[in-house]
Amino acid sequence: MKKLLIIALMILTGRMVQAQEFTNFTISPATFSAEDEITITFDFTGTNLAGETDLYIWTWANKDAVGFPGKDGSTNTEWGNSPAAAKLTPVEATPNKFTYKMTGTTMYGLAPGQLKHFQFLAKTKSGSKQSPDSKKNVFDPLVFVPSMLRLFPARVGQNDVVSLYFHQDLATTPNEQRMQPTTVTIEVFDNTGAAAGQPVTLPVKNAGTKLWKAYFIPTRSYTPGAGKKFTRFTYKFNGTVQDANNQPVTVSTNVVEVTLADMK
Amino acid sequence: MRSTYLLSILLLAVLAMNGCRPEGFAPLGDTNDNLTAIAGVWKLTKVTQTDFESQRKGFPYAVEDITTLFAYSTLQMTLNATAGAPGNFTINNDTAPPITSITSGTWSIDDPKAPKTITLKSGAVTEIMTLGGYPNSVNQTLKVKVTRSDAATNKVLIVYDYEFSR
């Protein structure tokens, strides 16, 4: 009984830590490599840091990333006295909004291939107040990593031809390994976060041994509303497997979300 | 006597250096009229999509021929020339996906003798196509390249290569 209580408490604590993840920020561009300069835009409205005028970043890379060296940001000099290089820039006439520019390789002093992801928190100079840790923000890989579901091109905009690939030879679950792929389900979302319409189902073509393909153009499958643009889409491959009675059962791969680039 | 000798050597040296100067030859035949070669009605025959970042990084899966994915062969581009100068253009997409954001307006080239780009303009919208090769009497193919870049970083992400024939 005591053991059960401890396990329940551990699960609950884990959930609480997860719930406290800092999410009040955006990163531009949406996808970036460790060599790209990025801008993090913070909005502390409604958080414990609301009303603060001098805030600082505390950042680190590769936490729990197997095969990648963990490293603090170069601006993590002293928790109780953050340096000027870590100071966030207030957005003019917008209370509680700040920005911070950084480049992964410069901030962490690691080669591009040594950086997998990074996290950060915001704090006061003395560290008396702080935000929760951010989620892990993943750098665009600089080495090719084979994956079961692949997009071509790797980064696309709303008007581009998008090819979706299912490399079944890289599948790890029995359903994904055994399924006979038939369709792809795609759902597109606009910049307000709303779905552009009902999900579309497209046929899948065989593109080689254990390789399946579907393709679409976001703005050809859906029409953006006035003044709106598509910012992301999700997709999954569907197919059938035979159950114990030799009857077909519909199964799907996991759903993958893709952020659309703002192209010009 | 000595000064005459020195002058003779100097004269010979000047003659020898001038003698080594290459002669300029004008091109044989008529100069190519590239503007006229580019103008006309063009039908889209081939579309290639390049993942520029994957190609730059040496990744596999960098280039795909997407001609048959959509009805690209129904697209027709007309580049009209008036009095030896670029004029209006129209692009009839028919059932093909659009290859530019504008379908009519005016077109121009950067250099009449050796154009490298075709600029399509409609109002405030400008689209630039990079020429991949001039059509000629042997090869009646117009090759153009359109790049798509990330608006935030200006980084080229995708290159579309289009081939047209008359």
CSV table of C-alpha atoms in Angstrom, one decimal:
chain,number,residue,atom,x,y,z
A,1,MET,CA,0.0,0.0,0.0
A,2,LYS,CA,2.8,2.3,1.0
A,3,LYS,CA,4.6,1.5,-2.3
A,4,LEU,CA,1.5,2.3,-4.3
A,5,LEU,CA,1.2,5.6,-2.5
A,6,ILE,CA,4.8,6.5,-3.3
A,7,ILE,CA,4.3,5.6,-7.0
A,8,ALA,CA,1.1,7.6,-7.2
A,9,LEU,CA,2.9,10.6,-5.6
A,10,MET,CA,5.8,10.3,-8.1
A,11,ILE,CA,3.4,10.2,-11.0
A,12,LEU,CA,1.5,13.2,-9.6
A,13,THR,CA,4.7,15.1,-9.1
A,14,GLY,CA,5.9,14.3,-12.6
A,15,ARG,CA,2.6,15.6,-14.0
A,16,MET,CA,2.8,18.8,-11.9
A,17,VAL,CA,6.4,19.5,-13.2
A,18,GLN,CA,5.2,18.9,-16.7
A,19,ALA,CA,2.2,21.2,-16.2
A,20,GLN,CA,4.6,23.9,-15.0
A,21,GLU,CA,6.6,24.0,-18.2
A,22,PHE,CA,7.1,27.5,-19.5
A,23,THR,CA,5.2,28.0,-22.7
A,24,ASN,CA,4.8,31.8,-22.9
A,25,PHE,CA,7.3,32.3,-25.8
A,26,THR,CA,7.7,31.9,-29.5
A,27,ILE,CA,10.9,31.4,-31.5
A,28,SER,CA,11.5,32.9,-34.9
A,29,PRO,CA,12.2,31.4,-37.4
A,30,ALA,CA,10.0,28.4,-36.4
A,31,THR,CA,12.6,25.9,-37.5
A,32,PHE,CA,16.3,26.7,-37.2
A,33,SER,CA,19.7,25.0,-37.1
A,34,ALA,CA,22.3,25.6,-34.4
A,35,GLU,CA,24.0,28.0,-36.8
A,36,ASP,CA,21.0,30.3,-37.3
A,37,GLU,CA,20.4,33.4,-35.3
A,38,ILE,CA,17.0,33.0,-33.5
A,39,THR,CA,14.8,35.5,-31.7
A,40,ILE,CA,12.9,34.3,-28.7
A,41,THR,CA,9.9,36.5,-27.9
A,42,PHE,CA,8.6,36.2,-24.3
A,43,ASP,CA,5.2,37.3,-23.0
A,44,PHE,CA,5.1,37.2,-19.2
A,45,THR,CA,1.5,38.5,-18.9
A,46,GLY,CA,-0.3,36.5,-16.2
A,47,THR,CA,2.9,34.9,-14.9
A,48,ASN,CA,4.9,35.5,-11.7
A,49,LEU,CA,7.3,37.7,-13.7
A,50,ALA,CA,4.5,40.1,-14.9
A,51,GLY,CA,5.4,43.7,-14.1
A,52,GLU,CA,9.2,43.0,-14.0
A,53,THR,CA,11.2,45.4,-16.1
A,54,ASP,CA,14.7,43.8,-15.9
A,55,LEU,CA,14.7,40.1,-16.9
A,56,TYR,CA,17.5,37.7,-17.9
A,57,ILE,CA,17.8,34.4,-19.7
A,58,TRP,CA,19.3,31.3,-18.2
A,59,THR,CA,19.9,28.6,-20.8
A,60,TRP,CA,21.3,25.2,-21.3
A,61,ALA,CA,21.6,22.6,-24.1
A,62,ASN,CA,21.3,18.9,-24.6
A,63,LYS,CA,19.7,18.0,-21.2
A,64,ASP,CA,19.2,14.2,-21.1
A,65,ALA,CA,20.2,14.0,-24.8
A,66,VAL,CA,22.1,10.7,-25.2
A,67,GLY,CA,25.3,11.1,-27.1
A,68,PHE,CA,25.3,14.9,-26.9
A,69,PRO,CA,27.3,16.9,-24.4
A,70,GLY,CA,25.3,18.9,-21.8
A,71,LYS,CA,26.3,22.5,-21.7
A,72,ASP,CA,25.3,25.7,-20.0
A,73,GLY,CA,24.9,28.9,-22.1
A,74,SER,CA,27.9,31.3,-22.0
A,75,THR,CA,25.7,33.8,-20.2
A,76,ASN,CA,25.1,31.5,-17.3
A,77,THR,CA,27.9,33.1,-15.3
A,78,GLU,CA,26.3,33.4,-11.8
A,79,TRP,CA,22.8,32.7,-10.8
A,80,GLY,CA,22.6,35.5,-8.3
A,81,ASN,CA,24.1,38.1,-10.7
A,82,SER,CA,23.2,37.6,-14.3
A,83,PRO,CA,25.4,39.5,-16.8
A,84,ALA,CA,24.3,42.2,-19.2
A,85,ALA,CA,24.7,39.7,-22.1
A,86,ALA,CA,21.8,37.7,-20.7
A,87,LYS,CA,19.4,40.6,-20.4
A,88,LEU,CA,16.1,40.4,-22.3
A,89,THR,CA,15.2,43.4,-24.5
A,90,PRO,CA,11.8,45.0,-23.6
A,91,VAL,CA,9.4,45.3,-26.6
A,92,GLU,CA,8.6,49.0,-26.8
A,93,ALA,CA,5.2,50.1,-25.4
A,94,THR,CA,4.2,46.5,-24.8
A,95,PRO,CA,4.4,45.6,-21.1
A,96,ASN,CA,5.6,42.1,-20.2
A,97,LYS,CA,6.9,41.4,-23.7
A,98,PHE,CA,10.6,40.9,-24.2
A,99,THR,CA,12.9,39.5,-26.9
A,100,TYR,CA,16.3,37.8,-26.9
A,101,LYS,CA,18.5,37.0,-29.9
A,102,MET,CA,21.0,34.1,-29.8
A,103,THR,CA,22.8,31.6,-32.0
A,104,GLY,CA,23.2,28.1,-30.7
A,105,THR,CA,26.8,27.5,-31.6
A,106,THR,CA,27.9,30.8,-30.1
A,107,MET,CA,25.8,30.6,-27.0
A,108,TYR,CA,26.8,27.0,-26.1
A,109,GLY,CA,30.3,27.0,-27.6
A,110,LEU,CA,29.6,23.7,-29.3
A,111,ALA,CA,29.9,22.6,-33.0
A,112,PRO,CA,26.6,22.4,-34.9
A,113,GLY,CA,26.6,18.6,-34.9
A,114,GLN,CA,26.9,18.6,-31.1
A,115,LEU,CA,23.7,20.5,-30.5
A,116,LYS,CA,20.4,18.6,-30.3
A,117,HIS,CA,18.1,20.9,-28.3
A,118,PHE,CA,18.1,23.7,-25.8
A,119,GLN,CA,16.0,25.0,-23.0
A,120,PHE,CA,15.9,28.2,-21.0
A,121,LEU,CA,14.1,30.1,-18.2
A,122,ALA,CA,13.7,33.7,-17.5
A,123,LYS,CA,14.8,35.2,-14.2
A,124,THR,CA,15.4,38.5,-12.3
A,125,LYS,CA,19.0,39.5,-12.1
A,126,SER,CA,19.4,38.2,-8.5
A,127,GLY,CA,17.5,35.1,-9.3
A,128,SER,CA,14.9,35.9,-6.6
A,129,LYS,CA,12.1,35.2,-9.2
A,130,GLN,CA,12.1,32.8,-12.1
A,131,SER,CA,9.9,31.2,-14.7
A,132,PRO,CA,9.6,27.4,-15.1
A,133,ASP,CA,11.9,25.7,-17.6
A,134,SER,CA,10.9,25.9,-21.2
A,135,LYS,CA,10.3,22.7,-23.3
A,136,LYS,CA,13.2,21.2,-25.2
A,137,ASN,CA,13.5,23.3,-28.4
A,138,VAL,CA,15.0,21.1,-31.1
A,139,PHE,CA,17.7,22.3,-33.5
A,140,ASP,CA,17.3,21.4,-37.2
A,141,PRO,CA,19.7,18.4,-37.6
A,142,LEU,CA,22.9,18.9,-39.5
A,143,VAL,CA,23.3,15.2,-40.1
A,144,PHE,CA,20.7,13.1,-41.9
A,145,VAL,CA,18.6,11.1,-39.5
A,146,PRO,CA,16.4,8.4,-41.1
A,147,SER,CA,12.9,8.3,-39.9
A,148,MET,CA,9.8,6.2,-40.6
A,149,LEU,CA,7.7,9.2,-41.7
A,150,ARG,CA,9.5,11.7,-43.9
A,151,LEU,CA,8.6,15.0,-45.6
A,152,PHE,CA,10.0,16.2,-48.9
A,153,PRO,CA,11.1,18.9,-49.0
A,154,ALA,CA,12.0,19.0,-45.4
A,155,ARG,CA,10.7,22.5,-45.0
A,156,VAL,CA,7.7,23.7,-47.0
A,157,GLY,CA,5.4,26.6,-47.3
A,158,GLN,CA,1.6,26.7,-47.8
A,159,ASN,CA,2.0,26.9,-51.6
A,160,ASP,CA,4.6,24.1,-52.1
A,161,VAL,CA,4.2,20.6,-53.4
A,162,VAL,CA,4.6,18.4,-50.3
A,163,SER,CA,5.4,14.7,-50.6
A,164,LEU,CA,4.8,12.5,-47.5
A,165,TYR,CA,6.8,9.3,-47.3
A,166,PHE,CA,6.2,6.2,-45.1
A,167,HIS,CA,9.4,4.2,-44.8
A,168,GLN,CA,7.8,1.0,-43.6
A,169,ASP,CA,11.2,-0.7,-43.3
A,170,LEU,CA,11.9,1.7,-40.4
A,171,ALA,CA,8.7,0.9,-38.6
A,172,THR,CA,9.0,-0.3,-35.0
A,173,THR,CA,5.4,-1.3,-34.0
A,174,PRO,CA,3.8,-4.5,-35.2
A,175,ASN,CA,0.8,-2.6,-36.7
A,176,GLU,CA,3.1,-0.2,-38.6
A,177,GLN,CA,5.3,-3.1,-39.8
A,178,ARG,CA,2.4,-5.3,-40.9
A,179,MET,CA,-0.1,-2.7,-42.3
A,180,GLN,CA,-1.0,-2.4,-46.0
A,181,PRO,CA,-1.0,1.4,-46.3
A,182,THR,CA,-4.0,2.8,-48.2
A,183,THR,CA,-4.5,6.4,-47.4
A,184,VAL,CA,-3.1,9.5,-45.7
A,185,THR,CA,-5.2,11.7,-43.4
A,186,ILE,CA,-4.1,15.4,-43.5
A,187,GLU,CA,-5.4,18.3,-41.4
A,188,VAL,CA,-4.3,21.9,-42.0
A,189,PHE,CA,-4.4,24.7,-39.5
A,190,ASP,CA,-4.2,28.5,-40.0
A,191,ASN,CA,-2.5,31.2,-38.0
A,192,THR,CA,-5.4,31.5,-35.6
A,193,GLY,CA,-4.9,27.9,-34.7
A,194,ALA,CA,-8.2,26.9,-36.3
A,195,ALA,CA,-8.5,23.9,-38.6
A,196,ALA,CA,-8.8,25.0,-42.2
A,197,GLY,CA,-11.6,22.5,-42.8
A,198,GLN,CA,-12.4,18.8,-42.4
A,199,PRO,CA,-9.4,16.5,-42.6
A,200,VAL,CA,-8.7,15.3,-46.1
A,201,THR,CA,-7.9,11.7,-47.0
A,202,LEU,CA,-5.6,11.1,-49.9
A,203,PRO,CA,-4.6,7.8,-51.6
A,204,VAL,CA,-1.2,6.3,-51.0
A,205,LYS,CA,1.1,5.1,-53.8
A,206,ASN,CA,3.8,2.5,-53.6
A,207,ALA,CA,7.1,4.2,-54.2
A,208,GLY,CA,9.5,1.3,-53.8
A,209,THR,CA,10.1,-1.7,-51.5
A,210,LYS,CA,8.4,-0.9,-48.2
A,211,LEU,CA,8.1,2.7,-49.3
A,212,TRP,CA,4.8,4.5,-49.6
A,213,LYS,CA,4.0,8.0,-50.7
A,214,ALA,CA,1.3,10.6,-50.9
A,215,TYR,CA,1.4,14.2,-52.0
A,216,PHE,CA,-0.6,17.5,-51.7
A,217,ILE,CA,-0.3,21.2,-51.8
A,218,PRO,CA,-1.9,22.9,-48.7
A,219,THR,CA,-3.5,25.7,-50.6
A,220,ARG,CA,-4.8,23.4,-53.2
A,221,SER,CA,-6.5,21.1,-50.7
A,222,TYR,CA,-7.8,24.0,-48.6
A,223,THR,CA,-8.4,27.7,-49.2
A,224,PRO,CA,-7.2,30.1,-46.5
A,225,GLY,CA,-9.8,32.5,-45.1
A,226,ALA,CA,-9.5,36.2,-45.8
A,227,GLY,CA,-6.3,37.6,-44.2
A,228,LYS,CA,-5.3,34.2,-42.9
A,229,LYS,CA,-2.4,31.8,-43.8
A,230,PHE,CA,-1.7,28.2,-43.1
A,231,THR,CA,1.0,27.7,-40.4
A,232,ARG,CA,1.0,23.9,-39.8
A,233,PHE,CA,-0.5,20.6,-40.7
A,234,THR,CA,-0.7,17.1,-39.3
A,235,TYR,CA,-0.6,13.8,-41.2
A,236,LYS,CA,-0.8,10.1,-40.6
A,237,PHE,CA,-0.7,7.0,-42.8
A,238,ASN,CA,-3.7,4.6,-42.6
A,239,GLY,CA,-3.9,1.0,-43.6
A,240,THR,CA,-5.2,-2.4,-42.8
A,241,VAL,CA,-3.9,-5.4,-41.0
A,242,GLN,CA,-5.6,-8.8,-40.6
A,243,ASP,CA,-7.0,-9.8,-37.2
A,244,ALA,CA,-7.0,-13.3,-35.7
A,245,ASN,CA,-10.1,-14.1,-37.8
A,246,ASN,CA,-8.4,-12.9,-40.9
A,247,GLN,CA,-10.7,-9.9,-41.0
A,248,PRO,CA,-9.2,-6.5,-42.1
A,249,VAL,CA,-8.7,-4.0,-39.3
A,250,THR,CA,-7.9,-0.3,-39.9
A,251,VAL,CA,-4.7,1.0,-38.2
A,252,SER,CA,-2.7,4.2,-38.4
A,253,THR,CA,0.8,5.4,-37.8
A,254,ASN,CA,1.4,8.1,-35.2
A,255,VAL,CA,0.3,11.6,-36.1
A,256,VAL,CA,3.1,13.9,-37.2
A,257,GLU,CA,2.8,17.7,-37.0
A,258,VAL,CA,4.7,19.9,-39.5
A,259,THR,CA,5.2,23.6,-39.1
A,260,LEU,CA,4.9,25.5,-42.4
A,261,ALA,CA,7.6,28.0,-43.3
A,262,ASP,CA,6.6,31.5,-44.2
A,263,MET,CA,8.0,31.6,-47.8
A,264,LYS,CA,8.7,34.4,-50.1
B,1,MET,CA,77.2,53.6,-81.1
B,2,ARG,CA,76.2,52.2,-77.8
B,3,SER,CA,73.0,54.3,-77.6
B,4,THR,CA,72.0,53.1,-81.1
B,5,TYR,CA,72.6,49.5,-80.0
B,6,LEU,CA,70.5,50.0,-76.9
B,7,LEU,CA,67.7,51.7,-78.9
B,8,SER,CA,67.7,48.8,-81.3
B,9,ILE,CA,67.3,46.3,-78.5
B,10,LEU,CA,64.5,48.4,-77.0
B,11,LEU,CA,62.7,48.7,-80.3
B,12,LEU,CA,63.0,44.9,-80.8
B,13,ALA,CA,61.6,44.3,-77.3
B,14,VAL,CA,58.6,46.6,-78.0
B,15,LEU,CA,58.0,44.9,-81.3
B,16,ALA,CA,58.2,41.4,-79.7
B,17,MET,CA,55.8,42.4,-76.9
B,18,ASN,CA,53.3,43.8,-79.4
B,19,GLY,CA,53.7,40.8,-81.5
B,20,CYS,CA,52.5,38.6,-78.6
B,21,ARG,CA,49.3,40.5,-78.1
B,22,PRO,CA,46.3,38.4,-79.0
B,23,GLU,CA,44.1,39.5,-81.8
B,24,GLY,CA,40.4,40.1,-81.1
B,25,PHE,CA,38.1,38.1,-83.3
B,26,ALA,CA,34.4,39.0,-83.7
B,27,PRO,CA,32.0,36.1,-83.1
B,28,LEU,CA,31.2,34.1,-86.3
B,29,GLY,CA,27.8,34.5,-87.8
B,30,ASP,CA,25.0,36.6,-86.5
B,31,THR,CA,24.8,37.5,-82.8
B,32,ASN,CA,22.2,35.4,-81.0
B,33,ASP,CA,18.9,37.2,-80.6
B,34,ASN,CA,18.2,35.8,-77.1
B,35,LEU,CA,15.2,38.1,-76.6
B,36,THR,CA,13.4,36.7,-79.6
B,37,ALA,CA,14.4,33.2,-78.6
B,38,ILE,CA,12.8,33.6,-75.1
B,39,ALA,CA,9.6,35.3,-76.4
B,40,GLY,CA,6.7,33.2,-77.5
B,41,VAL,CA,4.3,30.6,-76.3
B,42,TRP,CA,5.7,27.9,-73.9
B,43,LYS,CA,4.3,24.7,-72.6
B,44,LEU,CA,5.5,23.3,-69.3
B,45,THR,CA,7.1,19.9,-69.8
B,46,LYS,CA,9.1,19.1,-66.7
B,47,VAL,CA,9.1,20.2,-63.0
B,48,THR,CA,11.9,19.4,-60.6
B,49,GLN,CA,11.8,20.2,-56.9
B,50,THR,CA,15.1,20.6,-55.0
B,51,ASP,CA,15.3,20.6,-51.2
B,52,PHE,CA,18.1,23.2,-51.2
B,53,GLU,CA,19.1,22.7,-47.5
B,54,SER,CA,19.2,18.9,-47.9
B,55,GLN,CA,21.3,19.3,-51.0
B,56,ARG,CA,23.6,21.8,-49.3
B,57,LYS,CA,24.1,19.4,-46.3
B,58,GLY,CA,24.7,16.4,-48.6
B,59,PHE,CA,21.6,14.6,-47.4
B,60,PRO,CA,19.9,11.9,-49.5
B,61,TYR,CA,16.5,12.8,-50.9
B,62,ALA,CA,17.5,16.2,-52.2
B,63,VAL,CA,15.9,16.3,-55.7
B,64,GLU,CA,12.6,15.0,-57.0
B,65,ASP,CA,10.9,15.1,-60.4
B,66,ILE,CA,7.3,16.1,-59.6
B,67,THR,CA,6.1,16.6,-63.2
B,68,THR,CA,3.6,13.8,-63.0
B,69,LEU,CA,2.2,14.5,-59.5
B,70,PHE,CA,-0.1,17.2,-60.9
B,71,ALA,CA,-1.3,18.2,-64.4
B,72,TYR,CA,1.7,20.5,-65.0
B,73,SER,CA,1.6,19.8,-68.7
B,74,THR,CA,-1.6,21.9,-69.0
B,75,LEU,CA,0.3,25.1,-68.0
B,76,GLN,CA,1.1,27.5,-70.7
B,77,MET,CA,3.2,30.7,-70.5
B,78,THR,CA,3.2,33.4,-73.1
B,79,LEU,CA,5.9,36.0,-73.3
B,80,ASN,CA,5.0,38.6,-75.8
B,81,ALA,CA,7.7,40.9,-77.4
B,82,THR,CA,6.9,44.1,-79.1
B,83,ALA,CA,9.3,45.9,-81.4
B,84,GLY,CA,12.2,43.9,-80.1
B,85,ALA,CA,11.5,44.5,-76.5
B,86,PRO,CA,9.7,42.4,-73.8
B,87,GLY,CA,6.0,43.3,-73.4
B,88,ASN,CA,3.1,41.5,-71.7
B,89,PHE,CA,3.0,38.0,-70.3
B,90,THR,CA,0.2,35.6,-69.4
B,91,ILE,CA,0.3,32.3,-67.6
B,92,ASN,CA,-2.6,30.0,-68.2
B,93,ASN,CA,-2.5,27.5,-65.3
B,94,ASP,CA,-5.4,25.5,-66.6
B,95,THR,CA,-5.5,22.5,-64.1
B,96,ALA,CA,-1.8,22.8,-63.1
B,97,PRO,CA,-0.7,24.2,-59.7
B,98,PRO,CA,0.4,27.8,-60.1
B,99,ILE,CA,4.1,28.2,-60.6
B,100,THR,CA,4.1,32.0,-59.8
B,101,SER,CA,1.8,34.1,-57.7
B,102,ILE,CA,0.9,36.3,-60.7
B,103,THR,CA,-0.6,35.2,-64.0
B,104,SER,CA,-0.4,38.3,-66.2
B,105,GLY,CA,1.5,41.6,-66.4
B,106,THR,CA,4.7,42.7,-68.0
B,107,TRP,CA,8.0,40.9,-68.3
B,108,SER,CA,11.6,42.1,-68.7
B,109,ILE,CA,15.1,40.7,-68.8
B,110,ASP,CA,18.2,42.0,-67.0
B,111,ASP,CA,20.5,42.0,-70.0
B,112,PRO,CA,19.3,42.0,-73.7
B,113,LYS,CA,22.5,40.4,-75.0
B,114,ALA,CA,23.0,37.8,-72.3
B,115,PRO,CA,19.9,37.7,-70.0
B,116,LYS,CA,20.3,35.8,-66.7
B,117,THR,CA,16.8,36.5,-65.3
B,118,ILE,CA,13.3,37.1,-66.4
B,119,THR,CA,11.3,39.4,-64.2
B,120,LEU,CA,7.5,39.1,-64.2
B,121,LYS,CA,5.6,42.0,-62.8
B,122,SER,CA,2.0,42.7,-61.9
B,123,GLY,CA,1.3,45.8,-59.9
B,124,ALA,CA,3.5,45.6,-56.7
B,125,VAL,CA,4.2,41.9,-57.2
B,126,THR,CA,7.4,40.9,-58.8
B,127,GLU,CA,8.5,37.3,-59.5
B,128,ILE,CA,12.1,36.5,-60.7
B,129,MET,CA,12.9,33.5,-62.8
B,130,THR,CA,16.6,32.6,-63.3
B,131,LEU,CA,17.3,31.4,-66.8
B,132,GLY,CA,19.0,28.1,-67.1
B,133,GLY,CA,19.6,28.1,-70.8
B,134,TYR,CA,18.5,29.9,-73.9
B,135,PRO,CA,16.4,28.2,-76.5
B,136,ASN,CA,18.1,27.9,-79.9
B,137,SER,CA,17.5,26.3,-83.2
B,138,VAL,CA,18.9,22.9,-82.0
B,139,ASN,CA,17.3,22.9,-78.5
B,140,GLN,CA,13.9,24.6,-78.3
B,141,THR,CA,13.8,24.3,-74.5
B,142,LEU,CA,13.4,27.2,-72.1
B,143,LYS,CA,14.7,26.4,-68.7
B,144,VAL,CA,14.0,28.6,-65.7
B,145,LYS,CA,14.5,28.3,-62.0
B,146,VAL,CA,12.3,29.8,-59.2
B,147,THR,CA,13.6,29.9,-55.7
B,148,ARG,CA,11.5,29.9,-52.5
B,149,SER,CA,13.1,31.4,-49.4
B,150,ASP,CA,12.3,31.6,-45.7
B,151,ALA,CA,10.8,35.0,-45.2
B,152,ALA,CA,12.4,35.4,-41.8
B,153,THR,CA,15.9,34.3,-42.6
B,154,ASN,CA,16.1,34.8,-46.4
B,155,LYS,CA,17.6,31.3,-46.5
B,156,VAL,CA,16.8,29.5,-49.8
B,157,LEU,CA,14.7,26.4,-48.9
B,158,ILE,CA,13.3,25.1,-52.2
B,159,VAL,CA,14.3,25.5,-55.8
B,160,TYR,CA,11.8,24.6,-58.6
B,161,ASP,CA,13.3,24.0,-62.0
B,162,TYR,CA,10.8,24.4,-64.9
B,163,GLU,CA,11.4,23.2,-68.5
B,164,PHE,CA,9.2,24.5,-71.3
B,165,SER,CA,9.0,23.7,-74.9
B,166,ARG,CA,7.2,25.5,-77.8
